[in-house]
GROMACS .gro file of C-alpha atoms in nm:
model
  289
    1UNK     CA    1   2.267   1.015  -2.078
    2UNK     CA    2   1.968   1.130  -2.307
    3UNK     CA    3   1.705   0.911  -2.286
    4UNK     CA    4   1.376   0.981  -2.519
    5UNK     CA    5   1.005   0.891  -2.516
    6UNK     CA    6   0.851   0.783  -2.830
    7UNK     CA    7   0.662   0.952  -3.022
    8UNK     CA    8   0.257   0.936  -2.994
    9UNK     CA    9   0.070   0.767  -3.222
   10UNK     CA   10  -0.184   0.984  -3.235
   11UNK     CA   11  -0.314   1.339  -3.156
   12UNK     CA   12  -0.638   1.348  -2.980
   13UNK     CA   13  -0.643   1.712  -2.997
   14UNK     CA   14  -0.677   1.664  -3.373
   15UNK     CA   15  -1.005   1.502  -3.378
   16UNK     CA   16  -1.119   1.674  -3.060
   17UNK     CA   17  -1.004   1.987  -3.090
   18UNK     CA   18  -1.158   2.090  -2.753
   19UNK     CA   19  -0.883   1.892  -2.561
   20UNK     CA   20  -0.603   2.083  -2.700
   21UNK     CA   21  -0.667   2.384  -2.409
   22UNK     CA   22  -0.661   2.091  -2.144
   23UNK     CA   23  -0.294   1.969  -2.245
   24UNK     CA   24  -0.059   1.962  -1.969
   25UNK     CA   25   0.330   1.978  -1.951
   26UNK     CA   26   0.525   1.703  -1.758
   27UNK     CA   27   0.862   1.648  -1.668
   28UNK     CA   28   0.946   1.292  -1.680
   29UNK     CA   29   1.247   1.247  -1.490
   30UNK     CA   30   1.370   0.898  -1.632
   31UNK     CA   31   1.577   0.792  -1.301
   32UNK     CA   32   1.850   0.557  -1.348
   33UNK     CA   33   2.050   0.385  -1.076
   34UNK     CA   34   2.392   0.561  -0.982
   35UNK     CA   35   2.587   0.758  -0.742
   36UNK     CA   36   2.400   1.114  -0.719
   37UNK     CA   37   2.592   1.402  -0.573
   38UNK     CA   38   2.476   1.548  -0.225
   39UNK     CA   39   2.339   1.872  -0.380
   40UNK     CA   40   2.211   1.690  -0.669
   41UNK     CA   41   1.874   1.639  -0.805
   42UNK     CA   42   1.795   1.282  -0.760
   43UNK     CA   43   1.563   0.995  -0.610
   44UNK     CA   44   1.697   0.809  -0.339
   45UNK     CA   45   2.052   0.847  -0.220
   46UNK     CA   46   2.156   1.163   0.029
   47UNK     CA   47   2.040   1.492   0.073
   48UNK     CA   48   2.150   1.862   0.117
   49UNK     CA   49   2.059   1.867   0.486
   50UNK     CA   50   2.193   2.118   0.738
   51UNK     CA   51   2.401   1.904   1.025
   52UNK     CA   52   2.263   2.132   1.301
   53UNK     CA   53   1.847   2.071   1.197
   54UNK     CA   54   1.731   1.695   1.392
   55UNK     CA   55   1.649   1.412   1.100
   56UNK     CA   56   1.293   1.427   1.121
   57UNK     CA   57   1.081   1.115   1.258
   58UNK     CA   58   0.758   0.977   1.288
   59UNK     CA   59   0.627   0.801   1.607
   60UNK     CA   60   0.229   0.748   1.469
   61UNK     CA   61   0.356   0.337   1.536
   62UNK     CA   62   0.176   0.116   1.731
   63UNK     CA   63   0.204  -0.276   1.833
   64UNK     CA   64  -0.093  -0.501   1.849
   65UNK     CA   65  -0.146  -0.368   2.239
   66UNK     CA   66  -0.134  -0.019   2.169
   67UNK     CA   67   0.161   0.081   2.283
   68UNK     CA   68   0.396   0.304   2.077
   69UNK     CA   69   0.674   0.154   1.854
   70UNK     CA   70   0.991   0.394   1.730
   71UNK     CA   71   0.988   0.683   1.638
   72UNK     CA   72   1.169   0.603   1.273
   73UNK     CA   73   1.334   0.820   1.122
   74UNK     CA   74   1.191   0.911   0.816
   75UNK     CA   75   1.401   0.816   0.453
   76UNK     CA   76   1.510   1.019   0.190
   77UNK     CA   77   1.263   1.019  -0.122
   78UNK     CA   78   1.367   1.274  -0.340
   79UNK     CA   79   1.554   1.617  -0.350
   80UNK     CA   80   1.509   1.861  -0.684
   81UNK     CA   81   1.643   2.204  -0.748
   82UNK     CA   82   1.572   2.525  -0.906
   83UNK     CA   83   1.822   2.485  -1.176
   84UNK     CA   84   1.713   2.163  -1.261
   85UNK     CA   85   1.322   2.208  -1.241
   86UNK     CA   86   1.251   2.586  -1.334
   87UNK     CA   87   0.839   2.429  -1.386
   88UNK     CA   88   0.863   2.386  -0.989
   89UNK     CA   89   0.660   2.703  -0.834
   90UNK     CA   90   0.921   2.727  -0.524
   91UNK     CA   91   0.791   2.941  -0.238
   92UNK     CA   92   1.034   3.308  -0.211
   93UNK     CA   93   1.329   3.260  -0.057
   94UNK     CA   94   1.367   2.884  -0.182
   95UNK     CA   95   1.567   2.651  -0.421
   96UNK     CA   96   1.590   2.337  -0.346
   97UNK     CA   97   1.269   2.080  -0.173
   98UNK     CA   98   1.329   1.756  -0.019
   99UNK     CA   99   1.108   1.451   0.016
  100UNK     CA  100   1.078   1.213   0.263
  101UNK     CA  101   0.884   0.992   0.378
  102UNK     CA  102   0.759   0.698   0.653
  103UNK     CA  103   0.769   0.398   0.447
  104UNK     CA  104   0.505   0.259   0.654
  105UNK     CA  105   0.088   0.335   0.562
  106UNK     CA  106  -0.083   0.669   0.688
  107UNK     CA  107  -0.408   0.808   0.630
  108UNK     CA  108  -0.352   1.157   0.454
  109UNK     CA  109  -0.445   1.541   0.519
  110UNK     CA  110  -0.705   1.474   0.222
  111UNK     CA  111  -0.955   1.235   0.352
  112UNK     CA  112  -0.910   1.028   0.113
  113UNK     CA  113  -0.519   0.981   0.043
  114UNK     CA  114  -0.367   0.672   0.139
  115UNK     CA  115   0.000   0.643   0.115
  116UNK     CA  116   0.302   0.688   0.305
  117UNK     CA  117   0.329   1.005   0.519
  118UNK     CA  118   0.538   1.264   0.355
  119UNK     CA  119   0.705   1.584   0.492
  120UNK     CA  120   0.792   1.839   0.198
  121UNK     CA  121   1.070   2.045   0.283
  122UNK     CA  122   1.124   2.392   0.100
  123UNK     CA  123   1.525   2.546   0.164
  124UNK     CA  124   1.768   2.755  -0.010
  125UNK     CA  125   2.042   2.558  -0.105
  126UNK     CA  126   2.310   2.845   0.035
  127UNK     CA  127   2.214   2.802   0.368
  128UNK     CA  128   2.319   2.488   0.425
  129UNK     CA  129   2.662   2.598   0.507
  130UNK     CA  130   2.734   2.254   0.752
  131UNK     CA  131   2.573   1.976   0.544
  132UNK     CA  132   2.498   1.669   0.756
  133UNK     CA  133   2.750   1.367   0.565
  134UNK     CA  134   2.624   1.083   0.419
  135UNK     CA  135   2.732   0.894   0.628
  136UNK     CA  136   2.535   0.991   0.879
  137UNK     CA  137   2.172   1.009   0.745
  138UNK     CA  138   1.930   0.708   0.797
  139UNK     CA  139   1.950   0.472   0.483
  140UNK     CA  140   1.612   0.262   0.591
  141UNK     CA  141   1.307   0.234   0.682
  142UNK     CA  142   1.056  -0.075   0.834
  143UNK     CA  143   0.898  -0.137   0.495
  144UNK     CA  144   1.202  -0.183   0.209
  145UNK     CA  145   1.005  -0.183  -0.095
  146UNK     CA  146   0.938   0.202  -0.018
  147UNK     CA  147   1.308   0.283   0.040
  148UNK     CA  148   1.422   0.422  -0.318
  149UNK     CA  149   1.783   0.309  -0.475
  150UNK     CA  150   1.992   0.632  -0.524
  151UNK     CA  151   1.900   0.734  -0.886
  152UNK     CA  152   2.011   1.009  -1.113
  153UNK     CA  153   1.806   1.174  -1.304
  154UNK     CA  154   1.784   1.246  -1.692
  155UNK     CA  155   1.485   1.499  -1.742
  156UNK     CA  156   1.265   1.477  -2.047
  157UNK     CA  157   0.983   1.745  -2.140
  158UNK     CA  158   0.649   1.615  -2.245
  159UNK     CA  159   0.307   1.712  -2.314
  160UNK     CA  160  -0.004   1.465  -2.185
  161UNK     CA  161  -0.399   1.495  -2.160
  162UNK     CA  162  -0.546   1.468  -1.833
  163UNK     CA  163  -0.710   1.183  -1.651
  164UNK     CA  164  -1.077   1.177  -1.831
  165UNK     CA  165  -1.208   1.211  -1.479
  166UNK     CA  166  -1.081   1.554  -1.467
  167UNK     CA  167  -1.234   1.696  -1.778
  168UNK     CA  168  -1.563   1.807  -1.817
  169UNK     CA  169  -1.846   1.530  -1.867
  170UNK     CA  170  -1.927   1.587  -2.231
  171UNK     CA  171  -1.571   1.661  -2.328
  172UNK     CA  172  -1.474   1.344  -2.159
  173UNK     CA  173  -1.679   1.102  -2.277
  174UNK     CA  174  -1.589   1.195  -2.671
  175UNK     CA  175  -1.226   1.149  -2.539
  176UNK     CA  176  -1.288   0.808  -2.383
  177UNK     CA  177  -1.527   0.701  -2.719
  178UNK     CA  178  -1.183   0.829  -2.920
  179UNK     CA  179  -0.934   0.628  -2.681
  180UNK     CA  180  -1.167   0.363  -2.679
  181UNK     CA  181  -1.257   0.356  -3.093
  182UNK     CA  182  -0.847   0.352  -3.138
  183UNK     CA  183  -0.728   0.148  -2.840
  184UNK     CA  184  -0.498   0.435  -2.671
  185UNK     CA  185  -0.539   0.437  -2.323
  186UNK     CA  186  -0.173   0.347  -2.307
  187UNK     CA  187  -0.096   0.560  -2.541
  188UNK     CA  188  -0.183   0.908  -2.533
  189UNK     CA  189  -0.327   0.978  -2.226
  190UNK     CA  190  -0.152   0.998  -1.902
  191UNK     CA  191   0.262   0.953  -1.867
  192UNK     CA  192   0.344   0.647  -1.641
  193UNK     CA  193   0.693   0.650  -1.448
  194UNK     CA  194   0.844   0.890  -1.228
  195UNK     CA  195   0.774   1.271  -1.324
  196UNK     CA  196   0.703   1.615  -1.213
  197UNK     CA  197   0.367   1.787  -1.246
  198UNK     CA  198   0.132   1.671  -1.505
  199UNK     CA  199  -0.196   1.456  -1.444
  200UNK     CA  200  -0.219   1.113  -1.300
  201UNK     CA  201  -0.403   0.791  -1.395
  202UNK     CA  202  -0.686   0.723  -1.111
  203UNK     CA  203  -0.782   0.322  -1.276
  204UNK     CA  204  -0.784   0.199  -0.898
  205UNK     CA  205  -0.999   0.440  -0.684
  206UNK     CA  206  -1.115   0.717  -0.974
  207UNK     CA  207  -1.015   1.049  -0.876
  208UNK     CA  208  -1.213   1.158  -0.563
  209UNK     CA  209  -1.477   1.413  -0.528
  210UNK     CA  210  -1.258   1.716  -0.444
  211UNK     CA  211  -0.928   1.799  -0.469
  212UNK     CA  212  -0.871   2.080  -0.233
  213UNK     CA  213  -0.605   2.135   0.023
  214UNK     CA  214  -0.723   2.056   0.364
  215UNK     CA  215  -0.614   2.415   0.556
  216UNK     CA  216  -0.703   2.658   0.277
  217UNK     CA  217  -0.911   2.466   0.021
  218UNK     CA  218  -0.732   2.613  -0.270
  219UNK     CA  219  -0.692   2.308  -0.519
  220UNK     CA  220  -0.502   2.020  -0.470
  221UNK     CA  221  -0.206   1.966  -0.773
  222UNK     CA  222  -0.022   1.683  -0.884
  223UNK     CA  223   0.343   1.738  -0.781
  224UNK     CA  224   0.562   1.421  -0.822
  225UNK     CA  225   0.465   1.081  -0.923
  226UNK     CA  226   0.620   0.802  -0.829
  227UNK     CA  227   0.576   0.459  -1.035
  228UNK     CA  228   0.665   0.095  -0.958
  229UNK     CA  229   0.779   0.069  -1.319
  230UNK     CA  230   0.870   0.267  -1.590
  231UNK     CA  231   0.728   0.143  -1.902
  232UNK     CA  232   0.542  -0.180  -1.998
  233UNK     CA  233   0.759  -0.593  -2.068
  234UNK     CA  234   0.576  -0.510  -2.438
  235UNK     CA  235   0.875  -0.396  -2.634
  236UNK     CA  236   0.614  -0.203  -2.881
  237UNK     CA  237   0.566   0.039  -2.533
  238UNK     CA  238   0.652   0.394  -2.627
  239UNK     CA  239   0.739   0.504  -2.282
  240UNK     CA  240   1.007   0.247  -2.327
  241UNK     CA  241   1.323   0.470  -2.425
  242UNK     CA  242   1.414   0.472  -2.808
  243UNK     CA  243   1.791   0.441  -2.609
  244UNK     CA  244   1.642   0.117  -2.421
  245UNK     CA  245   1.480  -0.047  -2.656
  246UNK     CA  246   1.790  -0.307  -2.733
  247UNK     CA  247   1.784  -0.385  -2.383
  248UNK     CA  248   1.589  -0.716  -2.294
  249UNK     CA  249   1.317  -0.652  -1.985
  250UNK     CA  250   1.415  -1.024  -1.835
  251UNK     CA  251   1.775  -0.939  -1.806
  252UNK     CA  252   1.931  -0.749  -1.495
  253UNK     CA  253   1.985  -0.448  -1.737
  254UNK     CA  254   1.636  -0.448  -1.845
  255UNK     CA  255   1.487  -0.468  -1.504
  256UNK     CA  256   1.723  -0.188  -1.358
  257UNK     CA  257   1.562   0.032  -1.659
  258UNK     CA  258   1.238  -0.090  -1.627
  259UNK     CA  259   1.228  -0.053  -1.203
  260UNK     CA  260   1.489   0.167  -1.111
  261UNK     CA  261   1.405   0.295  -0.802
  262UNK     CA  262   1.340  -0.089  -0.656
  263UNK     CA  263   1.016   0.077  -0.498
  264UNK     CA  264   0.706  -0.143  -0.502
  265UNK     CA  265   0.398   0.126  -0.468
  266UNK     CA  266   0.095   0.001  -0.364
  267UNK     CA  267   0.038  -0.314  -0.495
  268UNK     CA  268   0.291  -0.234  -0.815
  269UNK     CA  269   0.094   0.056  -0.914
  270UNK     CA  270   0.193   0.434  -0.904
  271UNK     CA  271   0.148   0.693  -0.647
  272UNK     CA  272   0.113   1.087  -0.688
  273UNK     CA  273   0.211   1.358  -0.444
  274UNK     CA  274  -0.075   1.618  -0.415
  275UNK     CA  275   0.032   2.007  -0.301
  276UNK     CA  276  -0.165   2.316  -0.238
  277UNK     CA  277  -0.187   2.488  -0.581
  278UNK     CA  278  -0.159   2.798  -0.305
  279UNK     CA  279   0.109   2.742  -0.151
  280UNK     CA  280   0.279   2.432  -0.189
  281UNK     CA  281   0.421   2.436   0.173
  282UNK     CA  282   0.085   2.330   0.348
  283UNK     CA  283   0.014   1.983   0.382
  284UNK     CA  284   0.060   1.750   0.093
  285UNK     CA  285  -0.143   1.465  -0.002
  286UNK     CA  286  -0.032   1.089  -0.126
  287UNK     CA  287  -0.255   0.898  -0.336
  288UNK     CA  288  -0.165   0.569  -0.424
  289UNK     CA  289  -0.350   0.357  -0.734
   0.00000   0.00000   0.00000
């Protein structure tokens, strides 16, 4: 399946030709629901994991006394390869990285992330020589809106400008007078949805002071984003898909290509995956709008 973005309405860069150096590249990865294959790229559904390494857990659960609940085992987010994702800066040695995640809320290793706690894991696809089946890997979590429907993925390449927030002051407020003047917010500026890399919208909490990593202060990068939705009920939306656009929002088809992963983030909203620009195996950050 191809599935395509419309096209912008408009080029900022044209009438403020000191954006164009601050365009970014994105990969949005259009999920759909389906039947992914073990060592595929996908969201949701089974991963490439060696049979011999323990399912990890998290036991940071408490009851209304204090005492510990679980641990849980933690569910299967996402899993993307080298083949698939060349834009993915994967650490020597390394193909393939896995994402998963406690469904339930965590503070962050960035003071002010907010989110559910997520272990990134970086491995080389050949070594996994005894893959743990699917049978046998945890399918659930306590909270099920943050348990992801197996998806496939249908990768589209895309060029946005950054949150205004992350441009410098003057430069940013002629781009917000231009979005503003035309009415583009929607339009031209960030990519909602799922997607690799990029920048991310920051309407709920604006994006916060610093963005370093918390063990070696090298700045913080947007890795994945994960959305509640993928596009807007408007049918005039052009992050609706030109190959979805006969499909009606209300109907079970619509909302299965409108909310394909089933996830409910935050409060509907969208949710980005921070990693050390660095080295992308320390710590990462969730930051949920």
């Amino acid at each position: 399946m191809i599935l395509t973005t419309g096209p912008a309405s408009h080029d900022p860069a044209r009438d403020v030709p000191e954006l164009a150096p601050y365009a970014r590249p994105t990969v949005r990865l259009h999920p759909r629901r389906g039947v992914p294959g073990v060592r595929d790229s996908h969201i949701g559904g089974p991963l490439w994991w060696p049979a011999a390494e323990p399912w990890p857990s998290c036991g940071e659960h408490r009851d209304v006394n204090g005492r510990q609940l679980g641990p849980y085992p933690l569910v299967a987010v996402a899993q993307l390869t080298a083949a698939d994702f060349p834009e993915i800066r994967f650490p020597d040695g390394t193909d393939l990285v896995q994402l998963l995640w406690c469904t339930d809320w965590h503070d962050q290793p960035h003071l002010e992330g907010w989110g559910q706690a997520c272990r990134l894991f970086w491995r080389r696809a050949s070594d996994v020589t005894d893959p743990l089946g699917a049978g046998d890997q945890p399918d659930s979590g306590e909270d099920a809106d943050m348990v992801p429907r197996p998806c496939v993925l249908h990768p589209e390449r895309l060029t946005e400008y950054p949150w205004h927030e992350e441009l410098p002051p003057g430069l940013a407020d002629r781009h917000e007078a231009w979005l503003a003047e035309r009415g583009l917010h929607d339009d031209v500026s960030t990519i909602p949805g799922c997607k690799l890399g990029g920048s991310m919208s920051w309407g709920v909490t604006d994006l916060p002071g610093t963005m370093e990593c918390e063990e070696c202060r090298a700045p913080l990068e947007l890795f994945l984003q994960l959305d509640t939705c993928e596009y807007d009920m408007a049918p005039e939306d052009r992050f609706r898909p030109l190959q979805e656009r006969g499909l009606d929002p209300r109907s079970e088809a619509g909302r299965a290509a409108r909310e394909p992963t089933g996830m409910i983030v935050g409060r509907g909203g969208h949710a980005g995956l921070y990693v050390c620009a660095a080295d992308p195996r320390h710590p990462a950050s969730l930051f949920t709008q």
